[in-house]
XYZ file of C-alpha atoms in Angstrom:
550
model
C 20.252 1.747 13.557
C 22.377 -1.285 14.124
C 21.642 -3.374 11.118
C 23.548 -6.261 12.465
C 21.145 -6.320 15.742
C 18.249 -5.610 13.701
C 18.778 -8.193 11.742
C 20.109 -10.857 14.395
C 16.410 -10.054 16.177
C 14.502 -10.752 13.118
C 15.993 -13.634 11.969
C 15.222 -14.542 15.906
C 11.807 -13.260 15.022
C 11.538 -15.577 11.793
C 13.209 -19.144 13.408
C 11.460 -18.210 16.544
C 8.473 -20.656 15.941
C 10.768 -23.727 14.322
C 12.168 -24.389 17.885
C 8.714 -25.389 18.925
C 8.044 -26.856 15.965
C 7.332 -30.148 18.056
C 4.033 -28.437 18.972
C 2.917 -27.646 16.543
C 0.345 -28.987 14.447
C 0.755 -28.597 10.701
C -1.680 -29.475 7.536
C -4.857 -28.070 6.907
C -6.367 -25.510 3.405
C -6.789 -21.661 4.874
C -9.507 -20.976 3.293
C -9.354 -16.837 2.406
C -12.236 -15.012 0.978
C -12.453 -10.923 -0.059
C -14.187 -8.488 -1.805
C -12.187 -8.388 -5.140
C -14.792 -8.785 -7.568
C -13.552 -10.912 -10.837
C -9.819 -12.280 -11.098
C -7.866 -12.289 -13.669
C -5.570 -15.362 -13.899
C -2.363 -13.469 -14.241
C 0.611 -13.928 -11.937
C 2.931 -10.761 -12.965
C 4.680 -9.932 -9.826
C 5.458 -6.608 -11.900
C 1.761 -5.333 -12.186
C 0.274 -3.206 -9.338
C -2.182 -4.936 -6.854
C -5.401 -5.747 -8.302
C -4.220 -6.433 -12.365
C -3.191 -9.919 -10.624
C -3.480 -12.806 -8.884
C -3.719 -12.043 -4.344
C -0.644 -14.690 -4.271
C 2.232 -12.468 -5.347
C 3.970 -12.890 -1.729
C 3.083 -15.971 -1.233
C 5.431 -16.854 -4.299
C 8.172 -14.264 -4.843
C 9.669 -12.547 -2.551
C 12.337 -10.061 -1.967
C 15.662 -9.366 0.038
C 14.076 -7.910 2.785
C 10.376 -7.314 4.270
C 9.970 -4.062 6.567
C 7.600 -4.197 9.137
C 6.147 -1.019 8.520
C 4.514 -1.051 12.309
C 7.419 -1.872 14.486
C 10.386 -1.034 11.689
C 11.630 -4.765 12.037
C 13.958 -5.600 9.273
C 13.922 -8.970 8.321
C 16.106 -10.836 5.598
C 14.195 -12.510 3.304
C 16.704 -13.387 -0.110
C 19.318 -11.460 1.811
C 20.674 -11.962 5.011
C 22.460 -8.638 5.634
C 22.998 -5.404 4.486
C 25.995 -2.173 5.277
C 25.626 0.983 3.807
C 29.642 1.883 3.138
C 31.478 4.396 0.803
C 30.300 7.592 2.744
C 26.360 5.968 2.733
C 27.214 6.031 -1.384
C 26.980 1.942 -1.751
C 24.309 -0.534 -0.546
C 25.966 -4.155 -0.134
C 24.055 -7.040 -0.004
C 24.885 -10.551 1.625
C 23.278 -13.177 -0.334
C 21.461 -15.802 1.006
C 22.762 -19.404 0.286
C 21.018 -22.830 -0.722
C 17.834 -21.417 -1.616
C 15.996 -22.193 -5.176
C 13.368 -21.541 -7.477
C 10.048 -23.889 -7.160
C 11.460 -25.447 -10.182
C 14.244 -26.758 -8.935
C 16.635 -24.508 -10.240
C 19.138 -22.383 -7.146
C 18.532 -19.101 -6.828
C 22.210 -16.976 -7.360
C 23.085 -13.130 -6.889
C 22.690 -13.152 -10.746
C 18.941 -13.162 -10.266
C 19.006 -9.839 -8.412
C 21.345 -8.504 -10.902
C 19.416 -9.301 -13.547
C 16.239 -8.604 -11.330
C 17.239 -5.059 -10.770
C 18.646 -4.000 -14.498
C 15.685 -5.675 -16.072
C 13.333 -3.432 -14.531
C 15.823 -0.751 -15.668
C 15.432 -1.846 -19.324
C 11.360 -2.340 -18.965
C 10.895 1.621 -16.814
C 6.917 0.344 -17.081
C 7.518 -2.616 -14.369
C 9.514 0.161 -12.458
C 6.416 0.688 -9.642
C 8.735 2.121 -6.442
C 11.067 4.296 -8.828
C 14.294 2.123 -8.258
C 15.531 3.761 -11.548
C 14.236 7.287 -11.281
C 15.931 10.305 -11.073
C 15.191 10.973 -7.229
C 16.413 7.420 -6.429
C 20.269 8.299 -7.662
C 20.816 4.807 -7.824
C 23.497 4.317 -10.888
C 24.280 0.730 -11.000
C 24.465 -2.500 -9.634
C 27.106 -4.926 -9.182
C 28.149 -8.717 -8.382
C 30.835 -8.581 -5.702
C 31.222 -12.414 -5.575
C 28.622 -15.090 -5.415
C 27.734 -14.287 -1.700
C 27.946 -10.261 -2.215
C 25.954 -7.326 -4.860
C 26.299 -3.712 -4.008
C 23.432 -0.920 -5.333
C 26.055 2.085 -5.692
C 24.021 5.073 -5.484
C 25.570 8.713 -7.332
C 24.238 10.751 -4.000
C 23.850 9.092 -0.934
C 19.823 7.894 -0.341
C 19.472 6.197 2.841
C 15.856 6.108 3.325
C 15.734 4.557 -0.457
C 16.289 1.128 1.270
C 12.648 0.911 1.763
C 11.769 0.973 -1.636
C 14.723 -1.707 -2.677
C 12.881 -4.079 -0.286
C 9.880 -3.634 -2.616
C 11.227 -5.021 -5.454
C 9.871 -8.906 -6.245
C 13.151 -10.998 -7.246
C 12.135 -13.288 -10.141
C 14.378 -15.972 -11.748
C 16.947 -14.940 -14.848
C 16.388 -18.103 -16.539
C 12.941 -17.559 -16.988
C 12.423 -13.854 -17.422
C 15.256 -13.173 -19.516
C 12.955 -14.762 -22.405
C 10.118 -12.441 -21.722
C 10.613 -9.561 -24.307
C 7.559 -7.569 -23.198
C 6.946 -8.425 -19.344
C 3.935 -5.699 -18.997
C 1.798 -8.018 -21.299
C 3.220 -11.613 -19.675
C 0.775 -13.114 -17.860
C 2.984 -15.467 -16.299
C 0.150 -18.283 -15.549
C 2.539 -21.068 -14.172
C 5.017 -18.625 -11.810
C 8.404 -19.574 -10.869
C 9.549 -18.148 -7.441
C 11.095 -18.797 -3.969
C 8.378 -18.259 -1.884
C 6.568 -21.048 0.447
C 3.300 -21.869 -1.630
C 2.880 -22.575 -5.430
C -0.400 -22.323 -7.526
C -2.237 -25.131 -7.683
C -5.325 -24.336 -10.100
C -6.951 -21.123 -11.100
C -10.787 -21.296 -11.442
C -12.261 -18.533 -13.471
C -16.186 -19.889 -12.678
C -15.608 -20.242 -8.878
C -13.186 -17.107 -8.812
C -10.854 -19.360 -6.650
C -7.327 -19.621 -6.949
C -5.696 -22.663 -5.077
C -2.062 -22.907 -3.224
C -0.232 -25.840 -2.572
C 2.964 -25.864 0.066
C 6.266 -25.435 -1.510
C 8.189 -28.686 -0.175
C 11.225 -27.335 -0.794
C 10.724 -24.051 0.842
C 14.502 -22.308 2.014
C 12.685 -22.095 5.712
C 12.583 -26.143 6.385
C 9.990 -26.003 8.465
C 7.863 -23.852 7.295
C 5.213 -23.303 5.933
C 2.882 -24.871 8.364
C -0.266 -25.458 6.724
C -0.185 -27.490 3.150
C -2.684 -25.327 0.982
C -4.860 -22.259 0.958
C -8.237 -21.552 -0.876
C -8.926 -17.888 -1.933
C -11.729 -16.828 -2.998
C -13.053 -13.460 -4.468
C -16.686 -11.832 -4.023
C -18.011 -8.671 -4.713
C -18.716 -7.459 -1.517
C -17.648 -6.814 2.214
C -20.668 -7.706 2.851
C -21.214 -10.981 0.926
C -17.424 -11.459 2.811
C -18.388 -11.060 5.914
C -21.420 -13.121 5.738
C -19.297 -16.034 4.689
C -16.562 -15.221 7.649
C -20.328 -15.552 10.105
C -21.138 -18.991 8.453
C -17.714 -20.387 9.180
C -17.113 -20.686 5.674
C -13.281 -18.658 5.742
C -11.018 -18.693 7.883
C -9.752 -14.938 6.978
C -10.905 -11.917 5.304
C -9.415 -8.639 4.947
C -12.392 -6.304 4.705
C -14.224 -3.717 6.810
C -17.145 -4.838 9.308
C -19.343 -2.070 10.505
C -19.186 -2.078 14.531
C -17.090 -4.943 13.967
C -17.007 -5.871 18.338
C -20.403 -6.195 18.182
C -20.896 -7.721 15.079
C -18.166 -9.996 15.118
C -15.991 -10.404 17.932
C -18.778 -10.886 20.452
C -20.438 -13.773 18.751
C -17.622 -16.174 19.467
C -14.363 -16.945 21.496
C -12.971 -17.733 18.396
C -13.860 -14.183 16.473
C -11.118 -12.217 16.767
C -9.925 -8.719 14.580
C -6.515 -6.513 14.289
C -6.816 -3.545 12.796
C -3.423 -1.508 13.845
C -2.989 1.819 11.975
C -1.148 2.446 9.582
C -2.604 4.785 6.527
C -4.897 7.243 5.879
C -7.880 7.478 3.584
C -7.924 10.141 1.090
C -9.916 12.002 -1.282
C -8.279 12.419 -4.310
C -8.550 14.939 -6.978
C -7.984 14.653 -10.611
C -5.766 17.844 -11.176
C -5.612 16.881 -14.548
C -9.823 17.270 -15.046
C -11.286 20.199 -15.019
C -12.740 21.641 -12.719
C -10.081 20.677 -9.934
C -7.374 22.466 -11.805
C -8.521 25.128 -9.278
C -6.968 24.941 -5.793
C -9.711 27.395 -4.779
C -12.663 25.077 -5.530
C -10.584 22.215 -4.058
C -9.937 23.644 -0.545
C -13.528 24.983 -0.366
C -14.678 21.344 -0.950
C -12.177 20.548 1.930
C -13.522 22.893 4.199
C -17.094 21.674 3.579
C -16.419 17.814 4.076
C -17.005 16.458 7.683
C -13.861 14.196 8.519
C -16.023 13.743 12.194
C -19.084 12.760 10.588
C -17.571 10.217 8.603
C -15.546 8.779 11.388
C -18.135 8.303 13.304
C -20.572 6.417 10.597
C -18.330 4.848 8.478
C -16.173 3.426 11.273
C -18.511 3.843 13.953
C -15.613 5.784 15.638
C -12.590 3.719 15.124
C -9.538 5.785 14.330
C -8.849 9.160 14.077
C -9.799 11.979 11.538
C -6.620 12.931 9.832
C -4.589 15.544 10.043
C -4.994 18.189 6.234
C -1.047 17.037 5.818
C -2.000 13.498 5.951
C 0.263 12.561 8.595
C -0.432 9.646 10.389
C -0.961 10.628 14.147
C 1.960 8.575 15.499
C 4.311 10.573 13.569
C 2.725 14.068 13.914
C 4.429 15.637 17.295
C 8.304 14.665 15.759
C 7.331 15.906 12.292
C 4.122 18.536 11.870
C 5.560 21.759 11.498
C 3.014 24.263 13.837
C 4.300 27.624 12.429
C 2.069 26.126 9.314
C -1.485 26.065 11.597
C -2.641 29.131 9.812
C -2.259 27.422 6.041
C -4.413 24.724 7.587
C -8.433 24.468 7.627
C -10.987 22.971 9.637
C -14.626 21.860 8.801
C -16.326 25.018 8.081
C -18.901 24.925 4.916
C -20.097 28.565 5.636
C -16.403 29.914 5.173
C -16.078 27.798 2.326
C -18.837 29.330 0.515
C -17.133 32.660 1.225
C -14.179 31.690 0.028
C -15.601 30.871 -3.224
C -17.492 33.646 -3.395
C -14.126 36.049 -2.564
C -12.612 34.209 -5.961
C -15.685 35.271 -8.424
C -18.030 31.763 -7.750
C -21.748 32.609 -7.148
C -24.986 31.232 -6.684
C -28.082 30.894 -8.502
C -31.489 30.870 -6.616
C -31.866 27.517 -6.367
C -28.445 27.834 -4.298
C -26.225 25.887 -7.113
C -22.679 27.132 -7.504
C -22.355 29.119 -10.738
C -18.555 28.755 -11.651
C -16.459 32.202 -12.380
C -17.782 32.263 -16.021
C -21.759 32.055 -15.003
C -22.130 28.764 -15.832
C -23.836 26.339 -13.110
C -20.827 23.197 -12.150
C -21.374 20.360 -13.042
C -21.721 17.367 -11.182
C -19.059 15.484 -10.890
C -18.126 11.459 -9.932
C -16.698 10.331 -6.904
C -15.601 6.976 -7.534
C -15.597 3.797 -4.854
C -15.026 0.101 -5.032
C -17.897 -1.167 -5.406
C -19.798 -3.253 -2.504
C -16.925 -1.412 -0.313
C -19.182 -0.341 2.484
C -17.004 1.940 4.332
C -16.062 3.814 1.058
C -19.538 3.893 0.173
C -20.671 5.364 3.530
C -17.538 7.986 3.321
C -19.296 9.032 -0.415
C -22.470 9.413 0.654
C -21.442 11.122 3.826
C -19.446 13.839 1.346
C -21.966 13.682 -1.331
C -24.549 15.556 1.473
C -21.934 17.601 2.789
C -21.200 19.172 -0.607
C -24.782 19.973 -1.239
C -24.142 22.573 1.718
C -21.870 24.608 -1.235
C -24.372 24.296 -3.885
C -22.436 21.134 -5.531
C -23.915 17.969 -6.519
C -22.285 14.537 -6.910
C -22.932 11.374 -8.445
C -21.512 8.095 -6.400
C -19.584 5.791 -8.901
C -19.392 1.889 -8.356
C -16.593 -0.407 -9.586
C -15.296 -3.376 -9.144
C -11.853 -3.660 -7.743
C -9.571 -4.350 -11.298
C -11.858 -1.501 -12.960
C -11.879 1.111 -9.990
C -8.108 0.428 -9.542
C -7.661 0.808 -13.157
C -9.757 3.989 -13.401
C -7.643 5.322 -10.704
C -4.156 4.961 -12.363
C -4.927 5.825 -15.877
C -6.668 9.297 -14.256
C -9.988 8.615 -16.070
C -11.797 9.221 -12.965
C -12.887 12.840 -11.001
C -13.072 12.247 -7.950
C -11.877 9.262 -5.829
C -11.855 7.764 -2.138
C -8.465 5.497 -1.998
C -6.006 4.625 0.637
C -2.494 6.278 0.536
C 0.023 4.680 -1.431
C 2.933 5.680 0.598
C 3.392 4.567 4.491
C 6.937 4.083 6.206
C 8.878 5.495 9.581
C 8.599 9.003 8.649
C 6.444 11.116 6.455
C 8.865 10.977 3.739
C 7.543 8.035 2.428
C 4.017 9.372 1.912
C 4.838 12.632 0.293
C 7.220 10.782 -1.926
C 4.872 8.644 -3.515
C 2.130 11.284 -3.285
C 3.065 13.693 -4.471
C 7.013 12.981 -6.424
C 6.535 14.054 -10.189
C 7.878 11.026 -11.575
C 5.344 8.509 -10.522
C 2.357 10.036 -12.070
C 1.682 9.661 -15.850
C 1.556 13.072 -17.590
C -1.518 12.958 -19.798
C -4.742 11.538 -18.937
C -4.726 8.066 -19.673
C -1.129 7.551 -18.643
C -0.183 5.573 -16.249
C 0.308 6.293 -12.333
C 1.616 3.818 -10.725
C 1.348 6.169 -7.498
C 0.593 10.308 -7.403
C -2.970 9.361 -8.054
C -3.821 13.293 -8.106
C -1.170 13.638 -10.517
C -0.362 16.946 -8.662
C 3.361 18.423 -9.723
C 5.112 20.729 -7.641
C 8.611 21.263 -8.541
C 8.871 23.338 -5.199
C 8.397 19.209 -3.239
C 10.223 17.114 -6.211
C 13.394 19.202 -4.742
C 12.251 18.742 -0.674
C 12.401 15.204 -1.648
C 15.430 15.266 -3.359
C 17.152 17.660 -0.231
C 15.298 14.847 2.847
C 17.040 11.874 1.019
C 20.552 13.099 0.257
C 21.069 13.708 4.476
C 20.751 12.293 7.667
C 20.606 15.290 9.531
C 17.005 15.482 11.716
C 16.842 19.328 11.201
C 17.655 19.374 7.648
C 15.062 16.801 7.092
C 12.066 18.328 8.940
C 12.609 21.288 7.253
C 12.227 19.900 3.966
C 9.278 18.056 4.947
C 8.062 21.338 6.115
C 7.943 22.787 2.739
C 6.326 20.110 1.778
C 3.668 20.308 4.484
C 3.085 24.189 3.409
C 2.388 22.842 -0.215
C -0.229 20.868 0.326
C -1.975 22.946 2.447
C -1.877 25.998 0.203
C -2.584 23.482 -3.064
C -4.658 20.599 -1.540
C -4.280 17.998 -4.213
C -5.798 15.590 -1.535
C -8.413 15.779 1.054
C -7.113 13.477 3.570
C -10.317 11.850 5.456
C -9.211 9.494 8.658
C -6.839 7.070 9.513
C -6.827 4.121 7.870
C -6.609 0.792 10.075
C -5.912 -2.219 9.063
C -8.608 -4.435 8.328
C -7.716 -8.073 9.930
C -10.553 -10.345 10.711
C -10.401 -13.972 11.673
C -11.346 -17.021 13.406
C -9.894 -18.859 15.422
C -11.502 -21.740 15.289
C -9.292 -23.828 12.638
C -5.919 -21.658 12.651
C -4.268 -19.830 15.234
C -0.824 -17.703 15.148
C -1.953 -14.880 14.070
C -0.585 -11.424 14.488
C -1.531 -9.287 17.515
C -0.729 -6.112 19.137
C 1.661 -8.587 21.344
C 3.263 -10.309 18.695
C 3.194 -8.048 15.538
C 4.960 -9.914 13.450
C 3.867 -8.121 10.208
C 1.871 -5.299 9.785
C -1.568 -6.428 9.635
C -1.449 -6.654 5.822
C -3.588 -8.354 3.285
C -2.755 -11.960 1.626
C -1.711 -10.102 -1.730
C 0.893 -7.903 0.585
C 4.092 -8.582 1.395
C 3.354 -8.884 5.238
C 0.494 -11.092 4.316
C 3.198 -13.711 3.638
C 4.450 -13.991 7.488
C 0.783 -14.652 8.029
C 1.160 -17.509 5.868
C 4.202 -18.700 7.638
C 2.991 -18.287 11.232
C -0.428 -19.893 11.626
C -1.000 -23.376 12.114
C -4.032 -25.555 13.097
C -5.288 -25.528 16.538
């Protein structure tokens, strides 16, 4: 990849609306509403989505964004980047005359400090900048325009992650002496919007324009108004009543539901992850690949499409691979480690490993006792996860297992999931990028799940260890050879299907609906200008910066 050219486009791709600026017509509150259930007012660009406020990109931001859908690069607190010393140092042009929303400029000492302070707090380390697969070993001022992230072995495809990383100001943070407790309720950043009030009664959280946003004439629109409900449902009824302008939820037969009742409805859902069933590995009884795989076999990924998305998508693939990268990267010598939807087999195979069954049909595990039921958790008022647990609850019943459907709200269910208190859950994957690399790192890498229930995961939600994958990572990053690097990721691939920490369920689109009626600008499949991404994600932000009233 040409970086320069890359970047020369996006910055193309950023300015491209200020030369019509004269058209366009700015002011207006985006009103936003989704299903998050109760926020906390806590604006902690360090804590994982959902402990926080949805307006972390709409206030800091980092060197780069990555368009996940198209690969666009596009400078952000950067504008450039070279990979020299044999691929072993990452240098980084700074950008100039930008500053904090207090008035204070933004230097290259705030992504020094940025980057070590992360180093000295490991718990506000989400993306593993300082972990021992990133080989990062320091990183350096060059001058006031220049840093450079010297890696110990070369890590190319580690740039993603760097791009993750929120840059907050030194002069404020280097204060904080424990950051994973700082709830940071008046936030100091360099993105376009500022907080205007929290309301804990409403659940509403109010943005103001930055007027001395870096991009002069942006944003367009002066404020935005997001509110938080318990349900898609309760969201979408509000998106029908013209009440929002934008949610970010699922619709059931969304064309017919939505997009036919006005010229103004419109949706983008491009895909971009799938949606998994995770097992605790930790909990008993999932220590046992066997009873995991038979539960595999017995769920139907068709079934589920078809009800839960009334058909959108695709089922997904027992490796998880999205389907646009599956012909350059699925390894077929490994179709006989894979399964297919077969509960009948499954029972045999359970049988074959000392499982029985009693006569009312229940699965009695190897010791004679009956299996218990067991949780599979969901967000609660989340209709498409709820329709994707029933759907498996029934199917399970086919092996003589029985399941209870678990409800929470958004900060509890997200909390339940990272501290591995749960069973069972239904959850997006938490790695997507180019090339399956980025999914099996942060699925299944040791070193991002906690090691004891209770522990933290900030990814790895399974917390499944395989040293056999930590060291396929470790040989895909340390390369740019194609061959090498499919072969690794084939090992991987043969892991997971022998193990099967994960049941992989469909594709996961994106989840864009909107109107309209007040705003237009927004992203399409001809103009993808971010990745179809929530308002609390980083592409969410170019949303922010692209729409402007009708």
């Amino acid at each position: 990849m040409n970086k320069k050219i890359v970047l020369v486009l996006s910055i193309i791709l950023v300015f491209s609306l200020m030369v019509f600026s004269g058209e366009i017509k700015r002011g207006g509150t985006l009103k936003v509403i989704n299903p998050w259930g109760n926020l906390t007012n806590n604006s902690n660009p360090f804590l994982p989505t959902g402990q926080s406020l949805p307006t972390g990109p709409a206030i800091y931001e980092h060197l780069f964004y990555m368009n996940e859908l198209t690969g666009e690069i596009i400078p952000e607190l950067a504008t450039e980047f070279n990979w020299i010393n044999n691929s072993r140092t990452l240098n980084i042009t700074v950008r100039n005359n930008v500053k904090w929303n207090d008035g204070v400029p933004f230097t290259a000492d705030d992504i020094i400090f940025t980057f070590n302070y992360i180093k000295k707090h490991p718990e506000l380390d989400l993306n593993g900048i300082w972990g021992k697969s990133s080989n990062i070993s320091d990183i350096e001022k060059v001058n006031k325009n220049s840093v450079n992230i010297n890696f110990s072995i070369a890590n190319t495809p580690f740039f993603y992650y760097i791009t993750l990383v929120p840059i907050v100001p030194e002069h404020i943070w280097k204060d904080i002496k424990d950051p994973s407790k700082f709830q940071n309720q008046n936030p100091v950043g360099t993105g376009p919007f500022i907080i205007e009030k929290f309301n804990a009664e409403t659940n509403t959280v109010k943005l103001q324009k930055n007027k001395d946003y870096w991009i002069k004439e942006k944003p367009y629109i002066d404020g935005i108004e997001i509110v938080a409900v318990n349900s898609n449902n309760t969201s979408f009824l509000k998106m029908l009543k013209g009440e929002a302008d934008w949610t970010f939820s699922f619709v059931p037969d969304v064309d017919r539901s939505w997009v036919s009742k006005s010229k103004d409805n419109k949706k983008w859902w491009p895909t971009l992850n799938t949606n998994m069933l995770y097992f605790n590995t930790m909990k008993d009884p999932f220590t046992d690949k066997i009873l995991r795989k038979a539960i595999a076999m017995s769920i139907n990924k068709q079934q589920i499409l078809d009800k839960a998305y009334y058909g959108i998508g695709e089922i997904a693939d027992p490796t998880g691979i999205v389907p646009k990268q599956m012909e350059k990267w699925y390894d077929k010598n490994l179709d006989k480690y894979s399964y297919k939807y077969d509960p009948q087999k499954a029972k045999e195979l359970l049988i074959k490993n000392g499982y029985s069954y009693d006569k009312k049909n229940n699965l009695l595990k190897p010791d004679g006792s009956q299996l218990e039921p067991f949780n599979i958790l969901v967000g609660a008022g989340w209709t498409d996860f709820i329709t994707m647990a029933q759907i498996i609850s029934n199917n399970l019943k086919d092996i003589g297992i029985s399941t209870n459907i678990q409800q929470e709200p958004w900060n509890t269910y997200i909390t339940s999931v990272m501290t591995g208190t749960y069973d069972t859950v239904i959850c997006w994957s938490t790695g997507t990028g180019p090339t399956p690399y980025y999914l099996f790192f942060k699925e299944y890498s040791s070193e991002f799940t906690g090691k004891e229930i209770g522990e933290n995961s900030v990814s790895n939600y399974s917390r499944y260890i395989n040293p056999i994958i930590d060291e396929a990572l470790k040989s895909y990053s340390t390369t740019d050879d194609f061959n090498v690097q499919k072969n690794a990721l084939s090992f991987i691939q043969k892991e997971i299907l022998k193990d099967i920490p994960v049941v992989p369920l469909t594709s996961r689109t994106e989840f864009e609906i909107f109107s309209e009626k007040n705003f237009i600008g927004w992203p399409s499949d001809e103009n993808p200008y971010c990745a179809g991404e929530n308002i609390d994600a980083d592409g969410g932000k170019y949303i922010l910066l692209n729409i402007h009233l009708k």
